[in-house]
Each structure stands twice: as structure tokens, then as C-alpha cells.
Coordinates of C-alpha atoms and ligand atoms in Angstrom, one line a residue:
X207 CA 20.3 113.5 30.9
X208 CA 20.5 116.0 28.0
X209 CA 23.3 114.6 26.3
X210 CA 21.7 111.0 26.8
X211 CA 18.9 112.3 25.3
X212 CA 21.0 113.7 22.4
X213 CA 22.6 110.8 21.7
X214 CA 19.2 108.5 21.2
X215 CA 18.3 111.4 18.8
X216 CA 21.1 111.3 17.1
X217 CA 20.6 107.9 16.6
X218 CA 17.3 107.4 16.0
X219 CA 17.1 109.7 12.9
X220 CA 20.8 107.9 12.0
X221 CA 22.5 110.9 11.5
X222 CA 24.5 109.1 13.3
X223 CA 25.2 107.4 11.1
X224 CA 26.2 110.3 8.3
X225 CA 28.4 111.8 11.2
X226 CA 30.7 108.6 10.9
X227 CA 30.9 108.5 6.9
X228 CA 31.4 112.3 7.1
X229 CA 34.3 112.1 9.3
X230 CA 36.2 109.6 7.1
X231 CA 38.3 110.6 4.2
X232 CA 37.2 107.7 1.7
X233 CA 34.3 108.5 -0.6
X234 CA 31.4 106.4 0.2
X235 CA 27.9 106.1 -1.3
X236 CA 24.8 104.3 -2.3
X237 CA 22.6 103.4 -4.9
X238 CA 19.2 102.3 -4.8
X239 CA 18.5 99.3 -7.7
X240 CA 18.2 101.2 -10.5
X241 CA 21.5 102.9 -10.3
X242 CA 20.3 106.5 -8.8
X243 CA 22.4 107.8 -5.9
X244 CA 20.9 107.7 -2.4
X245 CA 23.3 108.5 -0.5
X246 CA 26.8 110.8 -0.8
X247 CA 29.5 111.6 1.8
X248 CA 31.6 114.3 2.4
X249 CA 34.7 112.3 1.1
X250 CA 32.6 111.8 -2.2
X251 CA 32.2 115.3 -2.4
X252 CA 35.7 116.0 -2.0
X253 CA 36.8 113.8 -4.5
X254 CA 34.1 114.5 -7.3
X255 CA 33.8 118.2 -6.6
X256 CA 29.7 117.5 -7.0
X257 CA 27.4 118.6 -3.8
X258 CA 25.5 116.4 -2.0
X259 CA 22.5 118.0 -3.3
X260 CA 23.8 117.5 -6.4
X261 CA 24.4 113.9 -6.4
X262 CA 21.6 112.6 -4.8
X263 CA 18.8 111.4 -7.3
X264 CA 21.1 111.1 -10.2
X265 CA 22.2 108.1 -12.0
X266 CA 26.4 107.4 -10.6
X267 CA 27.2 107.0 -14.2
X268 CA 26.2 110.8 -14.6
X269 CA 28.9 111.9 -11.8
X270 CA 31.5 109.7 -11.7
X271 CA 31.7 109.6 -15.3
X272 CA 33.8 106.6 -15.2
X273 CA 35.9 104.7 -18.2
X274 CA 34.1 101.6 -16.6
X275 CA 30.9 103.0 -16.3
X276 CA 29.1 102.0 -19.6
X277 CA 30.9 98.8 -19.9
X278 CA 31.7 96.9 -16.8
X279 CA 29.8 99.5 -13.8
X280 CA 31.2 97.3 -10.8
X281 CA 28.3 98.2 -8.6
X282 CA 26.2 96.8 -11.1
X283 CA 28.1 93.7 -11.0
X284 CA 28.0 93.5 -7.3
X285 CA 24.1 94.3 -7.3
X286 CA 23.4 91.8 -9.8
X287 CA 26.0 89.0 -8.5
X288 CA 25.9 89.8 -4.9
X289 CA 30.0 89.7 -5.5
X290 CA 32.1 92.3 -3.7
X291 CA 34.9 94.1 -5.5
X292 CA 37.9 94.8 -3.6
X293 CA 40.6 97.9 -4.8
X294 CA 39.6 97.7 -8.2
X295 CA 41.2 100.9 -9.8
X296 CA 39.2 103.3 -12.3
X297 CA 39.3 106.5 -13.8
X298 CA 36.5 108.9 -13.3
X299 CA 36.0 112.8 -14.2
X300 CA 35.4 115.0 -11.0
X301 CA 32.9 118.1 -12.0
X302 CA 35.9 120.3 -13.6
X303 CA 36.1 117.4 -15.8
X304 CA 39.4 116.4 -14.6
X305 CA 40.6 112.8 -14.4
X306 CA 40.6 111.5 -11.0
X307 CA 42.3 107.9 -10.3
X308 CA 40.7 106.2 -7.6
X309 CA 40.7 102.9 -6.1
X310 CA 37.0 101.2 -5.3
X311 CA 35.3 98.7 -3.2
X312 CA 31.5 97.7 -3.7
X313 CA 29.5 95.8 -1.6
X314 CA 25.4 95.2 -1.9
X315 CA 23.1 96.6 0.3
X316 CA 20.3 94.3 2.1
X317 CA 16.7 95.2 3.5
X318 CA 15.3 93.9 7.1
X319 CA 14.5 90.6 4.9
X320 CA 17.5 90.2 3.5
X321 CA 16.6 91.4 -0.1
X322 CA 18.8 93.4 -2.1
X323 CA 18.1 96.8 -2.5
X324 CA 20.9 98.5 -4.2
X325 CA 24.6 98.7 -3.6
X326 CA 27.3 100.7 -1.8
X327 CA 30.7 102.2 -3.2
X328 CA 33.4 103.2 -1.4
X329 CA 36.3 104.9 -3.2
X330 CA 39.7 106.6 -2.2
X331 CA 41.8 108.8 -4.2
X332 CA 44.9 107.3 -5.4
X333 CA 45.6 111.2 -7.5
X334 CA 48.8 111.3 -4.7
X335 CA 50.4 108.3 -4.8
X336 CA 50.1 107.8 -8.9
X337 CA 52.0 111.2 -8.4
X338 CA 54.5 110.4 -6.0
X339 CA 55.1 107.1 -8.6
X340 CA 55.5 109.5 -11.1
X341 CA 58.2 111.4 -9.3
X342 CA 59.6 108.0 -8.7
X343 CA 60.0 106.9 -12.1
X344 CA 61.3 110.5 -13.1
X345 CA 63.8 110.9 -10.4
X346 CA 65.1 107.1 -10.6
X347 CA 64.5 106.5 -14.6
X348 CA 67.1 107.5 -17.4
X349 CA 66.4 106.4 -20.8
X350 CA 63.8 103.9 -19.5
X351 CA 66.8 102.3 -17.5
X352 CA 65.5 102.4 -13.6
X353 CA 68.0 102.3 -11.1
X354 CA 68.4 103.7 -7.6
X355 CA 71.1 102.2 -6.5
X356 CA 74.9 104.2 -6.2
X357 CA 76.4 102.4 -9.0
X358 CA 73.2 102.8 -11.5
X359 CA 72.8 106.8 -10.5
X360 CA 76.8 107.1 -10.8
X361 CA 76.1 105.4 -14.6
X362 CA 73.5 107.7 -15.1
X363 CA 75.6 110.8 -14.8
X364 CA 78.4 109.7 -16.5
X365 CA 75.9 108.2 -19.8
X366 CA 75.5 111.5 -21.4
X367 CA 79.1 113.0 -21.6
X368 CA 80.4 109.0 -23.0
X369 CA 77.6 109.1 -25.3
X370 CA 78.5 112.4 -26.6
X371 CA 82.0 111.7 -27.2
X372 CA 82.0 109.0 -29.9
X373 CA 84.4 107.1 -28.6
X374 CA 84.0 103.1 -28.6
X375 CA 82.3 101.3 -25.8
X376 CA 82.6 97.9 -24.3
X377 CA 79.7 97.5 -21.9
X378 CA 80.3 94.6 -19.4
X379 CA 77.8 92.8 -17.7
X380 CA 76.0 89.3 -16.6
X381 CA 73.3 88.3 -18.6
X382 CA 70.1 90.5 -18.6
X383 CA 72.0 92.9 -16.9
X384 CA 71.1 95.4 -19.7
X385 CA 73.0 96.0 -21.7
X386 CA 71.4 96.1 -24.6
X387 CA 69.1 99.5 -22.4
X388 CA 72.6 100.9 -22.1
X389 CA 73.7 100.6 -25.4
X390 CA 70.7 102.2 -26.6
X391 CA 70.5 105.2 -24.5
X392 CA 73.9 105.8 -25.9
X393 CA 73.0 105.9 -29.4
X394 CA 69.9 107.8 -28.6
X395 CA 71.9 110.5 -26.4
X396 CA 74.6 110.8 -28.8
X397 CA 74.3 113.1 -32.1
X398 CA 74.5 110.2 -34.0
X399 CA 70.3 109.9 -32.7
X400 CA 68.4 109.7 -35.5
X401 CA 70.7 107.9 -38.2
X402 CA 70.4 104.4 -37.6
X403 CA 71.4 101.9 -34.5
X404 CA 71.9 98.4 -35.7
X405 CA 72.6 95.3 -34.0
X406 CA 74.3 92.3 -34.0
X407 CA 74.9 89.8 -32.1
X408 CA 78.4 88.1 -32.9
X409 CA 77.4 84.3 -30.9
X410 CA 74.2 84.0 -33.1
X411 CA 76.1 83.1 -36.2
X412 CA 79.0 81.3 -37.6
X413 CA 82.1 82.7 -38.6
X414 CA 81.8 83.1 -42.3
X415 CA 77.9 84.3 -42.0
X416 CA 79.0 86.5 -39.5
X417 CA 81.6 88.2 -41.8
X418 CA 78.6 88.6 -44.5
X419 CA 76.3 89.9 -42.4
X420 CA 78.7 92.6 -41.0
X421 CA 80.7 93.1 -44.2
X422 CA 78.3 92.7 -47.0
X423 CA 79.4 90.6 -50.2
X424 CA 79.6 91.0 -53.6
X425 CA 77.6 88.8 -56.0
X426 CA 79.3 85.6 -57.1
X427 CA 81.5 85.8 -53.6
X428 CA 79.9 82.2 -53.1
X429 CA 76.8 79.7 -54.7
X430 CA 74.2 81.8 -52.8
X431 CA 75.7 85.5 -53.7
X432 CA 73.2 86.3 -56.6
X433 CA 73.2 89.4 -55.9
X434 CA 75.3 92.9 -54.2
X435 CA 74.1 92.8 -50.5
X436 CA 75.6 95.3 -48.3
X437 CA 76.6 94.6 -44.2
X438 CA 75.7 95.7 -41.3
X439 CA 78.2 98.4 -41.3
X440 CA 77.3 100.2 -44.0
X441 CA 73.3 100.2 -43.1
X442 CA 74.9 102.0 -40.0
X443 CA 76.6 104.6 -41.7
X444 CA 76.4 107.9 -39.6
X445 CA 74.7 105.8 -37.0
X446 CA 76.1 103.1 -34.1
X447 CA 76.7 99.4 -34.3
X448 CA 75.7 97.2 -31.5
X449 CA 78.4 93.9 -31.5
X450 CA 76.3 92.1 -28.6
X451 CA 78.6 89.3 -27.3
X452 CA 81.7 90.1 -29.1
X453 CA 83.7 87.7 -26.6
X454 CA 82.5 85.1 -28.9
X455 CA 83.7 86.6 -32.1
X456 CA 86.4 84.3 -34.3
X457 CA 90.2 85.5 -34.4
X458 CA 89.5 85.6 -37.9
X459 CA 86.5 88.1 -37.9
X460 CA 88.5 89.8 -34.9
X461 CA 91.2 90.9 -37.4
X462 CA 88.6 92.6 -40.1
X463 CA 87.3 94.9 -37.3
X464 CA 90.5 95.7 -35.8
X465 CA 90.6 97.4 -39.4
X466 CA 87.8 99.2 -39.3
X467 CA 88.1 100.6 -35.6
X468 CA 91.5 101.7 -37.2
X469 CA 91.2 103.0 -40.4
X470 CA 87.5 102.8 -41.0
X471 CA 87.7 100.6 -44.0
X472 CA 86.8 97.0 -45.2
X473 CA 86.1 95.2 -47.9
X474 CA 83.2 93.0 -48.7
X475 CA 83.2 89.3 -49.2
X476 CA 83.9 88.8 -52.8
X477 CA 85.5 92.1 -53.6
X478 CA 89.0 93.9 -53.8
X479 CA 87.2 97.7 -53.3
X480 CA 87.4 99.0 -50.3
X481 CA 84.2 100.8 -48.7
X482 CA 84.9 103.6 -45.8
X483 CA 82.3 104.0 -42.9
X484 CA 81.6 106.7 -40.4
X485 CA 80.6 104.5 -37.9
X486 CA 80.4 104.5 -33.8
X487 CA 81.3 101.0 -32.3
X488 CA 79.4 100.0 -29.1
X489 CA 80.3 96.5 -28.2
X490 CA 78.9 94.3 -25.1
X491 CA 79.9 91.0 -23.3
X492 CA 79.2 88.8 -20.5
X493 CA 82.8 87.3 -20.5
X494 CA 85.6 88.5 -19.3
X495 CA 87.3 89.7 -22.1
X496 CA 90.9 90.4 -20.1
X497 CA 90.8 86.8 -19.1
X498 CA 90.0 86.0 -22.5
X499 CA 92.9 88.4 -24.2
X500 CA 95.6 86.5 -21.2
X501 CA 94.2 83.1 -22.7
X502 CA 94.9 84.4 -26.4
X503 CA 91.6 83.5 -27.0
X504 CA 90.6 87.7 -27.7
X505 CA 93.1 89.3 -29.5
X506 CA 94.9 92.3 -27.4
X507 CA 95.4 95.2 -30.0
X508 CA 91.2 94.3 -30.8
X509 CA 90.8 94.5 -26.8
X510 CA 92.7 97.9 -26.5
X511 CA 91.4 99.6 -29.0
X512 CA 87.5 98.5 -28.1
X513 CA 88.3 99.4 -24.0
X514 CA 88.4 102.7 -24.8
X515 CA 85.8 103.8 -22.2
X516 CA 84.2 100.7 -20.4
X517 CA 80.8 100.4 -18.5
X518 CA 80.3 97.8 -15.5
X519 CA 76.9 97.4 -14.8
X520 CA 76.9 95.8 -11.5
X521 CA 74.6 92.1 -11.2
X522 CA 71.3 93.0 -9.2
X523 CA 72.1 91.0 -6.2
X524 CA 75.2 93.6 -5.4
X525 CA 72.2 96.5 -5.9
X526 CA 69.0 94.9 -4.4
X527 CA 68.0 98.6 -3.7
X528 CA 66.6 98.3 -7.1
X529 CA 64.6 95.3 -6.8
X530 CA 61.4 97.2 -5.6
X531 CA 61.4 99.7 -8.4
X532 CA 62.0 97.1 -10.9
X533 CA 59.0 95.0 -9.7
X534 CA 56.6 97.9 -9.6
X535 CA 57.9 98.8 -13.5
X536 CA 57.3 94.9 -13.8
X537 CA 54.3 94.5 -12.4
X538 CA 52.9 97.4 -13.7
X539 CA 53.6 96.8 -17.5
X540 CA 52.6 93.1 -17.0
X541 CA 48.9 94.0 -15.3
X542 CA 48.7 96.1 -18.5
X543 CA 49.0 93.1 -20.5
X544 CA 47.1 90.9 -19.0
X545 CA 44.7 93.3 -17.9
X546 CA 45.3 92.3 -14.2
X547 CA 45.0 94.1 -11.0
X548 CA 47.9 93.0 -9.4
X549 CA 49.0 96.0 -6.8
X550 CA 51.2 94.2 -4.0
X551 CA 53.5 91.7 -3.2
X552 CA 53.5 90.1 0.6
X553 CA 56.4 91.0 2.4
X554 CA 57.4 87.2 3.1
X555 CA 57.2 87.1 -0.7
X556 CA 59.4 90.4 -0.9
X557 CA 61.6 89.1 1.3
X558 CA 62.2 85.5 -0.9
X559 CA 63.1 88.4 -3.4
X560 CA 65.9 90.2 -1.8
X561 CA 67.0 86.9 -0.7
X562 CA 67.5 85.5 -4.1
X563 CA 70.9 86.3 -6.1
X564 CA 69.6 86.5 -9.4
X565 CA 71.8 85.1 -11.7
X566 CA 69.8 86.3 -14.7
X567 CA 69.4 89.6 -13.3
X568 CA 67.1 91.9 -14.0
X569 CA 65.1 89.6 -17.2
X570 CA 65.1 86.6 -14.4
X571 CA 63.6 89.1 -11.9
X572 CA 60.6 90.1 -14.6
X573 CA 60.3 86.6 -15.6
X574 CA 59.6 85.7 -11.7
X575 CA 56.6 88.0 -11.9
X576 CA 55.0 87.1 -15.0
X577 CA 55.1 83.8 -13.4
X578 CA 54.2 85.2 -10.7
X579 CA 51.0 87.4 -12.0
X580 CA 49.9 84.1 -14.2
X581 CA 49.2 82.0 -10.7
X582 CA 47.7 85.2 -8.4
X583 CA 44.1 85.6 -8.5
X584 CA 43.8 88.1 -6.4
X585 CA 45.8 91.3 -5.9
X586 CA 48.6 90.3 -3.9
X587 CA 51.7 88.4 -5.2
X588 CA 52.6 86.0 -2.0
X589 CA 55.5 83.1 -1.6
X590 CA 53.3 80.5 -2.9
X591 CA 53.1 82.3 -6.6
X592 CA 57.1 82.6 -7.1
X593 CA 58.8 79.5 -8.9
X594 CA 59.3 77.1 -6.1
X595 CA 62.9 77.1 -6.6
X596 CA 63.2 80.7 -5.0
X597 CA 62.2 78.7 -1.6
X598 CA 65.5 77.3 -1.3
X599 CA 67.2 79.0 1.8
X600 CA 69.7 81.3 1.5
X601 CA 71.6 83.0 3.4
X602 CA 69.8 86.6 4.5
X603 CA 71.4 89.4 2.9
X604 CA 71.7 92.5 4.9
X605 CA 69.3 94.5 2.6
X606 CA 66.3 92.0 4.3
X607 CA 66.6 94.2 7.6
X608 CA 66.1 97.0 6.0
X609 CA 62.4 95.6 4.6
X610 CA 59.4 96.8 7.3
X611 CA 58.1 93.7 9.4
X612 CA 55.0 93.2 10.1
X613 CA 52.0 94.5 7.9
X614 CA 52.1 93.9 4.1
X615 CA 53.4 96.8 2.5
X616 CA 53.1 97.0 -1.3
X617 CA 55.6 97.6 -3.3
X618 CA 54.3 101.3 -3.7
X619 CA 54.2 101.7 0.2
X620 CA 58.0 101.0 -0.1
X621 CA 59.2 103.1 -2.1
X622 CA 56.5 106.2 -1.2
X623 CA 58.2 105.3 2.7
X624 CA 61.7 105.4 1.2
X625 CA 60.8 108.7 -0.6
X626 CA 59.7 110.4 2.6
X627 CA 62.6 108.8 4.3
X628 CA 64.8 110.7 2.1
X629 CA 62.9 113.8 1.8
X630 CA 63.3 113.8 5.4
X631 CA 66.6 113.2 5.6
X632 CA 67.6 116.2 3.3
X633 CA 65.4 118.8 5.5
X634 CA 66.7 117.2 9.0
X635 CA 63.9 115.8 10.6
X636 CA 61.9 119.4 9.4
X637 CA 58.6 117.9 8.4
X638 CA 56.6 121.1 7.3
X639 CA 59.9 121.6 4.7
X640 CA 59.5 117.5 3.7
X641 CA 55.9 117.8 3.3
X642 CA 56.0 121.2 1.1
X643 CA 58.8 119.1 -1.4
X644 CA 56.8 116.6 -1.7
X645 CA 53.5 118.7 -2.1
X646 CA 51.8 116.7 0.3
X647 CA 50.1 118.7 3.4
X648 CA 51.9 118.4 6.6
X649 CA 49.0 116.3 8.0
X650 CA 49.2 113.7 5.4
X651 CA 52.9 113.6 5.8
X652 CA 52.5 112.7 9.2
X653 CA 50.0 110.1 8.4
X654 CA 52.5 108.3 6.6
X655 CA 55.2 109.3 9.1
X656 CA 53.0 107.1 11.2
X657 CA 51.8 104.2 9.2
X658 CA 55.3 103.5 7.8
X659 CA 56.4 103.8 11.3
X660 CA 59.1 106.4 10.4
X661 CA 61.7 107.4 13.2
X662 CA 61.4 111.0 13.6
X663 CA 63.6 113.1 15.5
Ligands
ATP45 N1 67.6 98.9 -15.2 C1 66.6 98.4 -15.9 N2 65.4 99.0 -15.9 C2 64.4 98.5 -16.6 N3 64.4 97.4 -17.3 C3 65.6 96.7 -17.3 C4 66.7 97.2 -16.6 N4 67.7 96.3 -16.8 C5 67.2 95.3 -17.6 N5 65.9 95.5 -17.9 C6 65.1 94.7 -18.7 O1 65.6 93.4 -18.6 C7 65.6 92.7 -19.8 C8 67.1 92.3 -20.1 O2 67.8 93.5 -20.5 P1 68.9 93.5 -21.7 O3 68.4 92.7 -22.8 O4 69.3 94.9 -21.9 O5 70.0 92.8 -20.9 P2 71.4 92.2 -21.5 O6 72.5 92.5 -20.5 O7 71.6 92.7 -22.9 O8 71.1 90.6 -21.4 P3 71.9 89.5 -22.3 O9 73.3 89.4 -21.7 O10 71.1 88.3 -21.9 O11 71.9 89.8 -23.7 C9 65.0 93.6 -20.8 O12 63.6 93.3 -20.9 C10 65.2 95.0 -20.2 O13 64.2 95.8 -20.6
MG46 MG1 71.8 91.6 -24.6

């Protein structure tokens, strides 16, 4: 009888009601038409550090402090339009002025009659997993080159001590592979950093206008000489040269490098003087250039003395590990630009993905999702945005069963699972020691133990 009795109280006076909001983690509140706060949750007071007391009454522009707030306030939107928002992401200050990230919903808020009279927020603080993608992009980032895969950490170690030790390079690679990422971060982890990197790309021009550009000439040399102009190798003088796609490179012009990888010297177009440059060679190709040499199409002391150290960087589809952190970098810098709000991909999409074999690598993969970001309107990538040509079947690679069934996951979701995978894996199933690395509370851990459906032992 007495706790029937409770429970109608409870209800009547719809504390009831506060007891449910209070118990979730989400912010929630409400606004009355004119924009003052009429009702604040615990979860909002977690988040913004402001009171109950200290909300209610005030204008939400006044706590949130939000870098939407004076120009596009979404809950005026929705009160004004009737139109929810869904996980639109803002910045607001919590009451030590700190920035908070969080993620909102809105929806309006209806009398008995139907007529609007104000608005509700709900908001959740995304302050753990922008720092979790932070760790992400630091632990699996070198040079703004991302890679988690064994062959791209294995060229991450070995990057620094090549780039220190001015030897040539021949990079090797498919097409948008990158190489050109590569053979910057060795010019910017060499000591040769701040003199100049300059590049060239042998296949872009004929053989005499090659030999110009790298060489310089001497006015008079031919009609349009009217003047000195000096090459390519001098401008990088101190600094690196870049000979992008020097499998395409004439015997001819072939010869006047061999010269200057041996004695540093070469004369311009035109003239009998011989100029001497300290330059460090770094060249790249997407040909085989030892097929090439065997054909006599490359010449072999040119080959020899450019293979001094050489970097394979493997095609994606033999390291699909990295396909999720490439599409979050993607899809990231692309909502940037086109001020979207683009934050997951399906997993029947994801899995077209790591189906696919690339083979433009990883510029084909971000040209899929700009394509893919121009046709979603809402905030989820699915098959029907990706170039219909993706569809065609293939056969399923073994990295699809490692991809979670069921439920969406974001691309986020994956790689914040695969990072408490792994910090579980190094502490042996010991979750208090995963959660303290990660800086997460053991609860939350196991939250996401949970919703990632994570084996323990
Ligand atoms: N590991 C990576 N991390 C981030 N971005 C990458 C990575 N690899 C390639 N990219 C991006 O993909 C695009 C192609 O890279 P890059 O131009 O270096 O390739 P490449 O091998 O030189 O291609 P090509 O043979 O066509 O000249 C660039 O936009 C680059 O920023
Ligand atoms: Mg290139």
C-alpha cells in the first residue's frame, strides 16, 4: 500500500520524471520560447560544471556559451521550424571556461493542444573519444603519413635513420601509394630541412625540356634562351631533389644524372662550365625499374647507383588494416571542407571497402569518399553513396571477418574498439591496468567492453 502510494506521488508531482533524466549520463534540458532554461539534468550539470540552480532562468546562450550560439542556435532552429537536429557537433565552454566538444540532438516541446512551447536539448560529451582520436592519430601518424599496418609502422622506424644518412632513395610504389608523403618526410627529417625540397616529375616533359628544367641553360643555348636560367638542381642546392617517375626518364637524360650522382657536376644547356651541387637525390617510380634495367630500357650503372637504399610501400589492398584510419583522416578533412557532418560509414558500406582492391590506393580511397560525402545527406556514408562500380562482387578478403556484424559501427567505434582490443591485449585481459592507460574509468571501459562486444577473459 505504502509504496503504491509512493509511486502515484512520485508521479503525480513528475519527479518521476527528473529521476529518469537524472539517472542518465546524456545532458538533457529545456527551454521555454524565449530561450530561458526550464529545465537542467544532472548530466548537464556534469558536463557544463553550472548548478541546476544556476541554470535555470537563464538564457542557454549564457551557459553553454557555444561557437553556434549567436549564429545558427539549433534549438532555435528546431523551435522556429519544428525540425529536429540529430548528432550535430558543437563546441561550448563549461563554467571554468574550458572547451567542451559535445554532440547534440533538439527536438520541440508541445503543450496539451499541441502548440509549441519551447524546445528540448540533449547533448553528450564527445571530450573522450576526440581524445582517444587524438591518441590514434599520434600513435598511428608519422609525418602526416597514417598507417597501422606492419609494413607502414616497420617504414616508420626505419624513416628517420635513411633520412638522416643522405644517401639516395628510390621509393617504389603503385600509384597514390605516397610517395610523394614519403619523400617529403625524408627531406623534412633530414638536416637538409629547411634548405629547399624541389620536385620534378621526369613523365611530365619531353626530353630536351626535361634537361632545361633540371640543368638550367645558358642564354643563346636555343631561339627561346634570352636569358641565364638556372635548373632545378641548383635551386636545390643544400636541399633534396624529388625525380617523381624517373622510370620514364630518356637514356639520354639518364646519362647527365649518372654524372651528377657521381661526381656532383653538370653543365648547363648551352655552356662548357661546369657547375658543382651539394645535392640529396630522392627518386620515385611506379615501374619496375629491375624489369626495366633487364629490358635495357633503364640504364644499370644509373639503377645501381640510385638503389642505394630502397622503400616498398606496400598497395593498400595487402594493408586493409589501414583503410579505417585513412577514411576517418578522409572524412574528417572533407566535412571540414564542405562544412558537413558526416560521422559514419554503414558497415555494409565498410565492408564494399575492404572488399575493394584499390588500384589507385590510397588517392582512389579519398576520392571514393568525396564522392561519397557529395551524395550523403545525412550523417552516415552507406553502399548506395560509393561509385556504383565498387558493387561489383569480389571475392571476400579475410580482413571482412574481422569487421563487427550487426549494428553500424562508425568508423570511430572501430578504431576506439581496436584500441581497447589492444590495450587489452598488452595488460592480459587486466581491465583496471587497460582502463588506467587509456585514462578512461574502469566503468566506462567496460561499457565499451560490452557494446563492442569484446571477448574478455
Ligand atoms: N599513408 C597516408 N596517409 C595519409 N594520406 C595519404 C597516405 N598515403 C597517401 N595519402 C594521400 O593520398 C594522395 C596520394 O599520395 P601521393 O601523391 O603521395 O602518392 P604517390 O604514390 O606519389 O602517387 P602517384 O604515383 O600517383 O604520383 C595524397 O593526397 C596523399 O596525401
Ligand atoms: Mg606522386
Amino acid at each position: 500500500m505504502t509504496s503504491k502510494q509512493n509511486y502515484s506521488t512520485i508521479q503525480d508531482d513528475s519527479s518521476w520524471t527528473n529521476l529518469i533524466l537524472d539517472s542518465i549520463a546524456d545532458g538533457v534540458f529545456t527551454v521555454d520560447h524565449e530561450g530561458r532554461i526550464t529545465s537542467f539534468n544532472r548530466g548537464a550539470e556534469k558536463i557544463t560544471g553550472f548548478s541546476k540552480n544556476e541554470a535555470i532562468g537563464q538564457y542557454c546562450h549564457e551557459i553553454f556559451r557555444a561557437n553556434t550560439c549567436f549564429e545558427a542556435c539549433p534549438l532555435k532552429h528546431t523551435a522556429e521550424t519544428t525540425e529536429a537536429i540529430i548528432n550535430l557537433e558543437v563546441n561550448i565552454l563549461n563554467r571554468d571556461n574550458k572547451e567542451i566538444p559535445i554532440s547534440i540532438s533538439t527536438a520541440v516541446v508541445k503543450d496539451h493542444e499541441g502548440k509549441v512551447v519551447g524546445a528540448v536539448e540533449t547533448f553528450r560529451d564527445l571530450s573522450l573519444i576526440k581524445e582517444l582520436h587524438k591518441e590514434i592519430h599520434r600513435q598511428y601518424s608519422f609525418q602526416d603519413i597514417l598507417g597501422r599496418s606492419k609494413p607502414m609502422l616497420k617504414l616508420f622506424q626505419i624513416l628517420p635513420d635513411i633520412a638522416q644518412s643522405n644517401a639516395t632513395v628510390l621509393i617504389e610504389g603503385e600509384s597514390g601509394t605516397g610517395k610523394e608523403l614519403f619523400a617529403t618526410a625524408l627531406h623534412n627529417l633530414s638536416s637538409r630541412r629547411g634548405r629547399p625540397f624541389i620536385k620534378v616529375n621526369c613523365a611530365a616533359l619531353p626530353e630536351t625540356l626535361l634537361e632545361s628544367e633540371l640543368f638550367g641553360y645558358k642564354k643563346g643555348a636555343f631561339t627561346d634562351a634570352k636569358q641565364d636560367k638556372p635548373g632545378r638542381f641548383r635551386q636545390a642546392h643544400g636541399g633534396t631533389i624529388f625525380l617523381d617517375e624517373i622510370g620514364d626518364m630518356s637514356k639520354g637524360t639518364q646519362v647527365k644524372l649518372l654524372r651528377v650522382l657521381e661526381q656532383k657536376e653538370y653543365e648547363p644547356l648551352g655552356s662548357n662550365k661546369t657547375e658543382r651541387v651539394d645535392v640529396r637525390i630522392i627518386a620515385a617510380t611506379n615501374r619496375d625499374l629491375m624489369e626495366m634495367m633487364h629490358r635495357r630500357e633503364f640504364r644499370e650503372d644509373l639503377f645501381f647507383r640510385i638503389n642505394v637504399i630502397r622503400l616498398s610501400i606496400p598497395p593498400l589492398r595487402e594493408r586493409r588494416e589501414d583503410i579505417p584510419l585513412l577514411l576517418d583522416h578522409f572524412l574528417e578533412r572533407i566535412n571540414l571542407k564542405q562544412s558537413k557532418q558526416i560521422k559514419k560509414v554503414s558497415s555494409s558500406a565498410l565492408k564494399t571497402l575492404f572488399d575493394y582492391d584499390f588500384p589507385g590506393n590510397v588517392r582512389e580511397l579519398e576520392n571514393i569518399i568525396e564522392h561519397a560525402t557529395i551524395l550523403t545527406k545525412g550523417i552516415e556514408i552507406q553502399s548506395r553513396h560509393l561509385p556504383s562500380y565498387l558493387a561489383r562482387r569480389h571475392e571476400p578478403s579475410p580482413a571482412t571477418a574481422t569487421l563487427p556484424e550487426g549494428e553500424d559501427m562508425s568508423v570511430l567505434d572501430n578504431v576506439e574498439r581496436d584500441l581497447i582490443v589492444r590495450a587489452l591485449e598488452r595488460h592480459r585481459g587486466r581491465t583496471a591496468a587497460a582502463a588506467k592507460e587509456l585514462g578512461v574509468h574502469r566503468s566506462t571501459l567496460w561499457r565499451k567492453i560490452k557494446r563492442y562486444g569484446i571477448a574478455t577473459r
